[in-house]
Amino acid sequence: MTTRVLVVDDDAHILRAIRIHLTACGYAVRTAQTGRAALRASAAEHPDLVLLDLGLPDLDGTAVIAELRSWSTVPIIVLSARTDGADKINALDTGADDYLTKPFSMPELLARMRAAVRRSGSPTDRDMVVATMDFSIDLAAKKVLSRTGEQVHLTPTEWAILEILVRDRGALVSQRRLLSEIWGPTYRTETNYLRVYLAQLRRKLEPEPARPRYLITEPGMGYRFQD
Amino acid sequence: MTTRVLVVDDDAHILRAIRIHLTACGYAVRTAQTGRAALRASAAEHPDLVLLDLGLPDLDGTAVIAELRSWSTVPIIVLSARTDGADKINALDTGADDYLTKPFSMPELLARMRAAVRRSGSPTDRDMVVATMDFSIDLAAKKVLSRTGEQVHLTPTEWAILEILVRDRGALVSQRRLLSEIWGPTYRTETNYLRVYLAQLRRKLEPEPARPRYLITEPGMGYRFQD
DNA sequence: AGCGGTCGTTAGGGATGCGTCAAGATCGGT
DNA sequence: ACCGATCTTGACGCATCCCTAACGACCGCT
């Protein structure tokens, strides 16, 4: 299992240097040069680690961290040229996991990356199959079986929504997180989509689609999978 | 819930200085001057965080980390006078979560401690579930269960208020803070809102809404969640 | 006793959010 | 180029929630 890293920096040279190093060490590298691009890439690719430079042209670095943290728990290591202590504290308190001041040594960065990935490692080792009274969901095989045992066909988008809700079953998932993870951060207000797809999921899964029992709406906040 | 920190250093002066700082910041501090004492204290007290100096008289620092990691996942932050890069990498790869080189700034250490503790808070965080005799509040899942086990439905505004009060449970929260955080700084005088929503929360949570036991009013000051 | 201030309670109108349906638009495979 | 599956987009009715205002109760103060 290769670790996927998203590297964010506005300087193309640094980007290239880091990419070469990390690729040589066995990481799968994606890059972004702006804050918005970083958010888009995070939502689309779900990297296992983010290396973030604070000096971006479009967004403040802490704003990127805050936005990311509103729906993701991916480890974030900040790389910054600023030696100011206040920047460090701000970044860490906003949600960054580590902070390195440029120039840094490559071996140290690699060690801190290993530490960050190790820490975040596999809290998702939960049961891969979730069974209810009316259907069962196999997260590993990406299959849904009805009570009679026949397979329920889900479209890719339907599956994406169901997977997020089931992975955090019982917990409330904000519509912002759903929209960010599936359509990208720019669609945060298109709650239309969620209404449509939740209706479709209910029609396929719920015994009484009009009175949902598993796919619960929490008005104004989000949705919840109740098993 | 106060965070318990184990500070390990062979220099009694440094130990004392750190203890004073951390205690002032609300941490519960235990100290140890040797590697063996540190391991003993970890096993006995299960601290939430370990601050570890590498230059110990009896054991090598990395040995302490390895021993600790053989049975515990407690966050470890290494404090060391050694600037050698190899030490850093060794410590991090053995299982340390962070590494600060002396001398470091106290605000930075505190920020990194907050980051480390935040990360270690697993989804099944104990602090995230507040149980009383009449209901239980799951802050992570945004769920309230009544004593009979059925879910209590709260509106977004009700949740926002309850969340703030419960996060600082036991402490007095001023009406100005509640109004500022939920409706924005311009609504600081609309204490009407609070009266209405506190009444709704009491009707949903309190066994005797007319005689509140959990959602206490401190006249002229603010509100308090008493568990 | 009278009075001003703060708090609790209630109820209703307006705004917002949700479920539903259906019609284009887009994509992918034959 | 066609066709089915899937994804977007808009519109409508309906339920719910937020805000607001009004009234009464309970203090401390003059």
Coordinates of C-alpha atoms (C1' of nucleotides) in Angstrom, one line a residue:
Chain A
M1 CA 0.0 0.0 0.0
T2 CA 1.7 3.1 -1.2
T3 CA 1.1 6.3 0.7
R4 CA -0.4 9.1 -1.3
V5 CA 0.9 12.6 -0.5
L6 CA -0.5 15.9 -1.6
V7 CA 2.3 18.6 -1.8
V8 CA 1.1 22.2 -1.8
D9 CA 3.5 25.0 -2.6
D10 CA 3.4 28.0 -5.0
D11 CA 7.1 27.6 -6.0
A12 CA 7.3 25.2 -8.9
H13 CA 11.0 24.5 -8.2
I14 CA 10.4 23.4 -4.6
L15 CA 7.5 21.4 -5.7
R16 CA 9.6 19.6 -8.2
A17 CA 12.4 18.9 -5.8
I18 CA 10.1 17.5 -3.2
R19 CA 8.2 15.4 -5.7
I20 CA 11.4 13.8 -6.9
H21 CA 12.6 13.0 -3.4
L22 CA 9.3 11.6 -2.3
T23 CA 8.7 9.6 -5.4
A24 CA 12.1 8.1 -5.0
C25 CA 11.1 7.1 -1.5
G26 CA 8.1 5.3 -2.7
Y27 CA 5.4 7.8 -2.1
A28 CA 2.6 8.6 -4.7
V29 CA 2.8 12.4 -5.1
R30 CA 0.1 14.8 -6.2
T31 CA 0.9 18.6 -6.3
A32 CA -1.0 21.8 -6.1
Q33 CA 0.2 25.4 -6.4
T34 CA -2.8 27.2 -4.9
G35 CA -5.0 26.9 -1.9
R36 CA -8.1 26.2 -3.9
A37 CA -6.4 23.6 -6.0
A38 CA -5.2 22.0 -2.8
L39 CA -8.8 21.8 -1.5
R40 CA -10.1 20.4 -4.8
A41 CA -7.3 17.8 -4.9
S42 CA -7.9 16.8 -1.3
A43 CA -11.6 16.2 -1.9
A44 CA -11.0 14.4 -5.2
E45 CA -8.1 12.2 -4.2
H46 CA -8.3 11.7 -0.5
P47 CA -4.5 11.7 0.1
D48 CA -3.0 10.0 3.2
L49 CA -0.9 13.1 4.0
V50 CA -0.8 16.8 3.1
L51 CA 2.4 18.8 3.0
L52 CA 1.3 22.5 3.0
D53 CA 3.3 25.6 2.4
L54 CA 1.8 28.6 4.2
G55 CA 2.7 31.3 1.6
L56 CA 0.0 30.7 -1.0
P57 CA -1.1 33.3 -3.5
D58 CA -4.9 32.9 -3.2
L59 CA -5.7 31.8 0.3
D60 CA -4.2 32.2 3.7
G61 CA -2.5 29.0 4.8
T62 CA -4.5 28.7 8.0
A63 CA -7.7 29.2 5.9
V64 CA -6.7 26.1 3.9
I65 CA -6.2 24.1 7.1
A66 CA -9.5 25.2 8.6
E67 CA -11.4 24.4 5.4
L68 CA -9.8 21.0 5.2
R69 CA -10.4 20.3 8.9
S70 CA -14.1 21.0 8.5
W71 CA -14.5 17.6 6.8
S72 CA -11.3 15.7 6.9
T73 CA -8.9 14.3 9.4
V74 CA -6.0 13.8 7.0
P75 CA -2.6 14.5 8.6
I76 CA -1.2 18.0 7.7
I77 CA 2.4 18.9 7.9
V78 CA 3.1 22.6 7.4
L79 CA 6.3 23.7 5.7
S80 CA 7.0 27.4 6.0
A81 CA 9.7 29.9 5.5
R82 CA 8.3 32.1 8.3
T83 CA 10.1 31.7 11.6
D84 CA 7.5 33.7 13.5
G85 CA 6.3 31.8 16.5
A86 CA 2.8 33.1 16.2
D87 CA 2.4 31.5 12.8
K88 CA 3.4 28.2 14.1
I89 CA 1.0 28.3 17.0
N90 CA -1.8 29.5 14.7
A91 CA -1.3 26.7 12.3
L92 CA -1.1 24.0 14.9
D93 CA -4.2 25.2 16.8
T94 CA -6.1 25.4 13.5
G95 CA -5.5 21.8 13.0
A96 CA -2.1 21.2 11.6
D97 CA -0.3 18.1 12.9
D98 CA 3.3 19.3 12.5
Y99 CA 5.3 22.4 11.5
L100 CA 8.7 22.5 9.9
T101 CA 10.6 25.7 9.2
K102 CA 12.5 26.0 5.9
P103 CA 15.1 25.2 5.3
F104 CA 14.6 21.7 6.7
S105 CA 16.6 18.5 6.2
M106 CA 15.0 16.0 3.9
P107 CA 15.6 13.0 6.3
E108 CA 13.8 14.9 9.0
L109 CA 10.8 15.6 6.8
L110 CA 10.7 12.0 5.9
A111 CA 10.8 10.9 9.5
R112 CA 8.1 13.3 10.5
M113 CA 6.0 12.1 7.6
R114 CA 6.4 8.5 8.7
A115 CA 5.4 9.5 12.3
A116 CA 2.3 11.4 11.0
V117 CA 1.1 8.5 8.8
R118 CA 1.8 6.0 11.5
R119 CA -0.3 7.9 14.0
S120 CA -3.3 8.3 11.6
G121 CA -2.9 4.6 10.6
S122 CA -5.9 2.4 10.3
P123 CA -8.6 3.6 12.7
T124 CA -10.7 2.6 9.7
D125 CA -10.2 -1.1 10.5
R126 CA -13.7 -1.4 11.5
D127 CA -16.1 -4.1 10.4
M128 CA -16.2 -4.1 6.7
V129 CA -19.7 -5.5 6.6
V130 CA -22.7 -3.8 8.2
A131 CA -25.9 -5.7 8.5
T132 CA -29.3 -4.4 9.3
M133 CA -32.7 -6.1 9.5
D134 CA -33.5 -5.1 6.0
F135 CA -30.2 -5.2 4.1
S136 CA -26.5 -5.7 4.5
I137 CA -23.6 -3.5 3.2
D138 CA -20.2 -4.9 2.3
L139 CA -17.8 -2.0 2.4
A140 CA -14.9 -4.0 1.1
A141 CA -16.7 -5.6 -1.8
K142 CA -18.8 -2.5 -2.5
K143 CA -22.0 -4.6 -2.5
V144 CA -25.4 -4.2 -1.0
L145 CA -27.7 -7.2 -0.5
S146 CA -31.4 -7.0 0.2
R147 CA -33.0 -9.2 2.8
T148 CA -33.9 -11.7 0.2
G149 CA -30.3 -12.0 -0.7
E150 CA -30.4 -10.4 -4.1
Q151 CA -28.0 -7.6 -5.0
V152 CA -29.1 -4.0 -4.9
H153 CA -27.6 -2.0 -7.7
L154 CA -26.3 1.4 -6.7
T155 CA -24.8 4.1 -8.9
P156 CA -21.4 5.5 -8.1
T157 CA -22.7 8.6 -6.5
E158 CA -25.2 6.7 -4.4
W159 CA -22.5 4.4 -3.2
A160 CA -20.1 7.3 -2.4
I161 CA -22.8 8.9 -0.2
L162 CA -23.7 5.6 1.5
E163 CA -20.1 4.7 2.1
I164 CA -19.4 7.9 4.0
L165 CA -22.5 7.6 6.1
V166 CA -21.9 4.0 6.9
R167 CA -18.2 4.5 7.8
D168 CA -19.3 6.9 10.5
R169 CA -22.5 5.0 11.3
G170 CA -24.5 6.5 14.1
A171 CA -22.7 9.9 13.7
L172 CA -24.1 12.9 12.1
V173 CA -22.3 13.8 8.8
S174 CA -22.6 17.5 7.8
Q175 CA -23.9 18.2 4.3
R176 CA -20.8 20.3 3.8
R177 CA -18.6 17.3 4.3
L178 CA -20.7 15.1 2.0
L179 CA -20.6 17.8 -0.7
S180 CA -16.9 18.5 -0.3
E181 CA -15.9 14.9 -0.4
I182 CA -18.0 13.9 -3.4
W183 CA -18.5 16.9 -5.6
G184 CA -15.6 19.1 -4.3
P185 CA -15.4 22.1 -2.0
T186 CA -17.0 24.5 -4.5
Y187 CA -20.3 22.7 -4.3
R188 CA -20.8 23.2 -0.6
T189 CA -24.1 24.9 -1.1
E190 CA -25.7 22.6 -3.6
T191 CA -27.8 20.8 -1.1
N192 CA -30.1 19.9 -3.9
Y193 CA -27.9 17.0 -4.9
L194 CA -28.1 15.5 -1.4
R195 CA -31.9 15.6 -1.4
V196 CA -32.1 13.9 -4.7
Y197 CA -29.6 11.1 -3.9
L198 CA -30.8 10.5 -0.4
A199 CA -34.3 10.0 -1.9
Q200 CA -32.9 7.5 -4.4
L201 CA -31.0 5.6 -1.7
R202 CA -34.1 5.5 0.5
R203 CA -36.2 4.2 -2.4
K204 CA -33.7 1.4 -2.8
L205 CA -32.9 0.5 0.8
E206 CA -35.7 1.6 3.1
P207 CA -38.7 -0.6 3.7
E208 CA -40.8 2.6 3.9
P209 CA -39.0 5.2 1.8
A210 CA -41.5 7.9 3.0
R211 CA -40.7 7.2 6.6
P212 CA -36.9 6.6 6.7
R213 CA -35.5 4.5 9.4
Y214 CA -31.8 4.1 8.5
L215 CA -31.0 7.2 6.4
I216 CA -32.0 9.9 8.8
T217 CA -32.2 13.6 8.0
E218 CA -31.2 16.1 10.7
P219 CA -32.7 19.3 9.3
G220 CA -30.2 22.1 8.9
M221 CA -27.3 20.0 9.9
G222 CA -26.8 16.8 7.8
Y223 CA -27.5 13.2 7.5
R224 CA -27.0 10.1 9.7
F225 CA -26.9 6.4 9.1
Q226 CA -28.8 4.8 12.0
D227 CA -28.4 1.0 12.3
Chain B
M1 CA -11.4 16.9 31.9
T2 CA -7.8 18.0 32.7
T3 CA -5.0 16.5 30.7
R4 CA -2.4 14.5 32.6
V5 CA 1.2 15.0 31.5
L6 CA 4.2 13.1 32.5
V7 CA 7.4 15.2 32.2
V8 CA 10.7 13.3 32.1
D9 CA 14.0 15.1 32.5
D10 CA 17.1 14.4 34.6
D11 CA 17.6 18.1 35.4
A12 CA 15.6 19.0 38.4
H13 CA 15.6 22.7 37.5
I14 CA 14.1 22.2 34.0
L15 CA 11.6 19.8 35.5
R16 CA 10.5 22.4 38.0
A17 CA 10.3 25.2 35.4
I18 CA 8.1 23.1 33.1
R19 CA 5.9 21.9 35.9
I20 CA 5.2 25.4 37.0
H21 CA 4.3 26.5 33.4
L22 CA 2.1 23.5 32.7
T23 CA 0.3 23.6 36.0
A24 CA -0.5 27.2 35.4
C25 CA -1.9 26.3 32.0
G26 CA -4.3 23.7 33.6
Y27 CA -2.4 20.5 33.1
A28 CA -2.0 17.9 35.8
V29 CA 1.7 17.2 35.9
R30 CA 3.7 14.2 37.1
T31 CA 7.5 14.1 36.8
A32 CA 10.2 11.5 36.6
Q33 CA 14.0 11.9 36.5
T34 CA 15.0 8.5 35.1
G35 CA 13.9 6.2 32.3
R36 CA 12.8 3.5 34.7
A37 CA 10.9 5.9 36.8
A38 CA 9.2 7.2 33.6
L39 CA 8.2 3.7 32.6
R40 CA 6.9 3.0 36.0
A41 CA 4.9 6.2 36.2
S42 CA 3.4 5.6 32.7
A43 CA 2.2 2.2 33.7
A44 CA 0.8 3.3 37.0
E45 CA -0.8 6.6 35.9
H46 CA -1.7 6.3 32.2
P47 CA -0.9 9.9 31.4
D48 CA -2.5 11.5 28.3
L49 CA 0.9 12.9 27.1
V50 CA 4.6 12.3 27.8
L51 CA 7.3 15.0 27.5
L52 CA 10.6 13.1 27.3
D53 CA 14.1 14.4 27.5
L54 CA 16.5 12.1 25.6
G55 CA 19.5 12.6 27.9
L56 CA 18.6 10.3 30.8
P57 CA 21.2 8.8 33.2
D58 CA 20.0 5.2 33.2
L59 CA 18.5 4.3 29.9
D60 CA 18.9 5.6 26.3
G61 CA 16.0 7.8 25.3
T62 CA 15.0 5.7 22.3
A63 CA 14.9 2.7 24.6
V64 CA 12.3 4.4 26.7
I65 CA 10.3 5.2 23.7
A66 CA 10.5 1.6 22.4
E67 CA 9.5 0.2 25.8
L68 CA 6.6 2.5 26.1
R69 CA 5.4 1.8 22.6
S70 CA 5.4 -1.9 23.2
W71 CA 2.1 -1.5 25.1
S72 CA 1.0 2.1 24.9
T73 CA -0.1 4.6 22.2
V74 CA 0.2 7.7 24.5
P75 CA 1.5 10.7 22.5
I76 CA 5.2 11.3 23.1
I77 CA 6.9 14.6 22.5
V78 CA 10.7 14.5 22.7
L79 CA 12.6 17.5 24.2
S80 CA 16.3 17.3 23.5
A81 CA 19.4 19.4 23.5
R82 CA 21.0 17.4 20.8
T83 CA 20.8 19.0 17.4
D84 CA 22.0 16.0 15.6
G85 CA 19.6 15.0 12.8
A86 CA 20.1 11.3 13.3
D87 CA 18.8 11.5 16.9
K88 CA 15.6 13.1 15.7
I89 CA 15.0 10.5 13.0
N90 CA 15.7 7.7 15.4
A91 CA 13.4 9.0 18.0
L92 CA 10.6 9.7 15.5
D93 CA 11.0 6.3 13.9
T94 CA 11.0 4.5 17.2
G95 CA 7.6 5.9 18.0
A96 CA 7.9 9.5 19.1
D97 CA 5.2 11.9 17.9
D98 CA 7.1 15.1 17.9
Y99 CA 10.6 16.4 18.6
L100 CA 11.6 19.8 19.9
T101 CA 15.2 21.0 20.1
K102 CA 16.2 22.9 23.2
P103 CA 15.9 25.8 23.7
F104 CA 12.3 26.0 22.6
S105 CA 9.7 28.6 23.2
M106 CA 7.0 27.7 25.7
P107 CA 4.1 28.8 23.5
E108 CA 5.3 26.5 20.8
L109 CA 5.6 23.6 23.2
L110 CA 2.0 24.3 24.4
A111 CA 0.7 24.4 20.8
R112 CA 2.4 21.1 19.9
M113 CA 1.0 19.6 23.1
R114 CA -2.5 20.7 22.1
A115 CA -2.0 19.2 18.7
A116 CA -0.7 15.9 20.0
V117 CA -3.6 15.5 22.5
R118 CA -6.1 16.5 19.9
R119 CA -4.8 13.9 17.5
S120 CA -4.8 11.1 20.1
G121 CA -8.4 11.7 20.9
S122 CA -9.9 8.7 19.1
P123 CA -13.4 8.6 17.7
T124 CA -14.5 6.8 20.9
D125 CA -13.2 9.7 22.9
R126 CA -14.4 9.5 26.5
D127 CA -14.7 13.2 26.8
M128 CA -17.0 13.3 23.8
V129 CA -19.8 11.5 25.6
V130 CA -21.3 13.2 28.6
A131 CA -23.7 11.1 30.5
T132 CA -26.1 12.2 33.2
M133 CA -28.8 10.4 35.1
D134 CA -31.5 11.5 32.7
F135 CA -29.8 11.6 29.3
S136 CA -26.5 11.3 27.5
I137 CA -24.9 13.7 25.0
D138 CA -22.6 12.4 22.3
L139 CA -20.7 15.4 21.0
A140 CA -18.9 13.6 18.2
A141 CA -22.1 12.0 16.8
K142 CA -24.2 15.0 17.6
K143 CA -26.7 12.8 19.3
V144 CA -28.7 13.0 22.5
L145 CA -30.3 9.9 24.0
S146 CA -32.9 10.0 26.7
R147 CA -32.9 7.7 29.7
T148 CA -35.1 5.2 27.8
G149 CA -32.6 5.1 25.0
E150 CA -34.6 6.9 22.4
Q151 CA -33.1 9.7 20.5
V152 CA -34.0 13.3 21.4
H153 CA -34.3 15.6 18.3
L154 CA -32.5 19.0 18.6
T155 CA -32.6 21.8 16.1
P156 CA -29.3 23.3 14.9
T157 CA -29.6 26.3 17.2
E158 CA -30.4 24.2 20.2
W159 CA -27.4 22.1 19.4
A160 CA -25.1 25.1 19.1
I161 CA -26.1 26.3 22.5
L162 CA -25.9 22.9 24.2
E163 CA -22.6 22.1 22.6
I164 CA -21.0 25.3 23.9
L165 CA -22.4 24.7 27.4
V166 CA -21.4 21.1 27.5
R167 CA -17.9 21.7 26.2
D168 CA -17.3 24.0 29.2
R169 CA -19.4 21.9 31.5
G170 CA -19.5 23.2 35.0
A171 CA -18.2 26.6 34.0
L172 CA -20.2 29.7 33.6
V173 CA -20.7 30.8 30.0
S174 CA -21.7 34.5 29.6
Q175 CA -24.7 35.4 27.5
R176 CA -22.5 37.6 25.4
R177 CA -20.3 34.7 24.4
L178 CA -23.2 32.5 23.5
L179 CA -24.8 35.3 21.4
S180 CA -21.5 36.2 19.7
E181 CA -20.6 32.6 18.8
I182 CA -24.0 31.6 17.5
W183 CA -25.7 34.7 16.1
G184 CA -22.6 36.9 15.6
P185 CA -21.1 39.8 17.5
T186 CA -23.9 42.2 16.5
Y187 CA -26.5 40.3 18.4
R188 CA -24.8 40.6 21.8
T189 CA -27.8 42.3 23.4
E190 CA -30.6 40.0 22.2
T191 CA -30.8 38.0 25.4
N192 CA -34.3 37.2 24.3
Y193 CA -33.0 34.4 22.0
L194 CA -31.3 32.7 24.9
R195 CA -34.3 32.6 27.1
V196 CA -36.4 31.1 24.3
Y197 CA -33.9 28.4 23.4
L198 CA -32.9 27.5 26.9
A199 CA -36.6 27.0 27.6
Q200 CA -36.8 24.6 24.6
L201 CA -33.7 22.7 25.7
R202 CA -35.1 22.4 29.2
R203 CA -38.4 21.1 27.9
K204 CA -36.6 18.4 25.9
L205 CA -33.9 17.4 28.4
E206 CA -34.9 18.3 32.0
P207 CA -37.0 15.9 34.0
E208 CA -38.7 18.9 35.5
P209 CA -38.4 21.8 33.0
A210 CA -39.8 24.3 35.5
R211 CA -37.1 23.4 38.0
P212 CA -33.9 23.0 35.9
R213 CA -31.2 20.8 37.3
Y214 CA -28.7 20.7 34.4
L215 CA -29.2 23.9 32.5
I216 CA -28.7 26.4 35.2
T217 CA -29.3 30.2 34.9
E218 CA -26.9 32.5 36.7
P219 CA -29.0 35.7 36.8
G220 CA -27.3 38.6 35.2
M221 CA -24.3 36.6 34.1
G222 CA -25.0 33.7 31.9
Y223 CA -25.7 30.0 31.8
R224 CA -24.0 26.8 33.1
F225 CA -24.3 23.1 32.3
Q226 CA -24.2 21.2 35.6
D227 CA -23.7 17.5 35.4
Chain C
dA1 C1' -45.9 49.3 48.2
dG2 C1' -44.4 50.7 44.0
dC3 C1' -41.1 50.1 40.3
dG4 C1' -37.6 48.7 36.9
dG5 C1' -35.0 44.9 35.4
dT6 C1' -34.3 40.1 34.4
dC7 C1' -36.1 35.8 33.4
dG8 C1' -39.6 32.0 31.8
dT9 C1' -43.3 30.8 28.8
dT10 C1' -46.3 30.9 25.0
dA11 C1' -47.9 31.5 20.3
dG12 C1' -48.0 32.8 15.5
dG13 C1' -46.2 34.7 11.0
dG14 C1' -42.4 34.5 7.9
dA15 C1' -38.5 32.3 6.2
dT16 C1' -35.9 28.4 5.4
dG17 C1' -35.0 23.7 4.4
dC18 C1' -36.6 19.2 2.8
dG19 C1' -38.9 15.5 -0.2
dT20 C1' -40.6 14.7 -4.6
dC21 C1' -41.2 14.6 -9.4
dA22 C1' -39.9 15.3 -14.0
dA23 C1' -37.4 17.1 -17.7
dG24 C1' -32.9 18.2 -19.9
dA25 C1' -27.8 17.3 -20.1
dT26 C1' -24.0 14.2 -20.0
dC27 C1' -21.5 10.1 -20.3
dG28 C1' -20.2 5.5 -21.9
dG29 C1' -20.7 1.5 -24.6
dT30 C1' -22.4 -0.9 -28.9
Chain D
dA1 C1' -25.0 7.7 -34.3
dC2 C1' -27.9 5.6 -31.1
dC3 C1' -29.5 4.2 -26.6
dG4 C1' -29.6 3.4 -21.7
dA5 C1' -27.8 4.7 -17.4
dT6 C1' -26.5 8.4 -14.7
dC7 C1' -26.1 13.0 -13.3
dT8 C1' -27.8 17.8 -13.1
dT9 C1' -31.3 21.3 -12.7
dG10 C1' -35.6 23.5 -11.7
dA11 C1' -40.2 23.8 -9.6
dC12 C1' -43.7 22.9 -6.3
dG13 C1' -46.0 21.6 -1.8
dC14 C1' -45.1 20.9 2.8
dA15 C1' -43.1 20.5 7.3
dT16 C1' -40.1 22.6 10.4
dC17 C1' -37.5 26.1 12.5
dC18 C1' -36.3 30.9 13.6
dC19 C1' -37.5 35.1 15.1
dT20 C1' -40.4 38.3 17.4
dA21 C1' -43.6 40.2 20.6
dA22 C1' -46.4 40.0 24.5
dC23 C1' -47.5 38.7 29.2
dG24 C1' -46.7 37.2 33.9
dA25 C1' -43.5 35.9 37.7
dC26 C1' -39.8 36.9 40.5
dC27 C1' -36.3 39.5 42.4
dG28 C1' -33.7 43.8 44.5
dC29 C1' -34.1 48.7 45.3
dT30 C1' -36.1 53.2 46.7

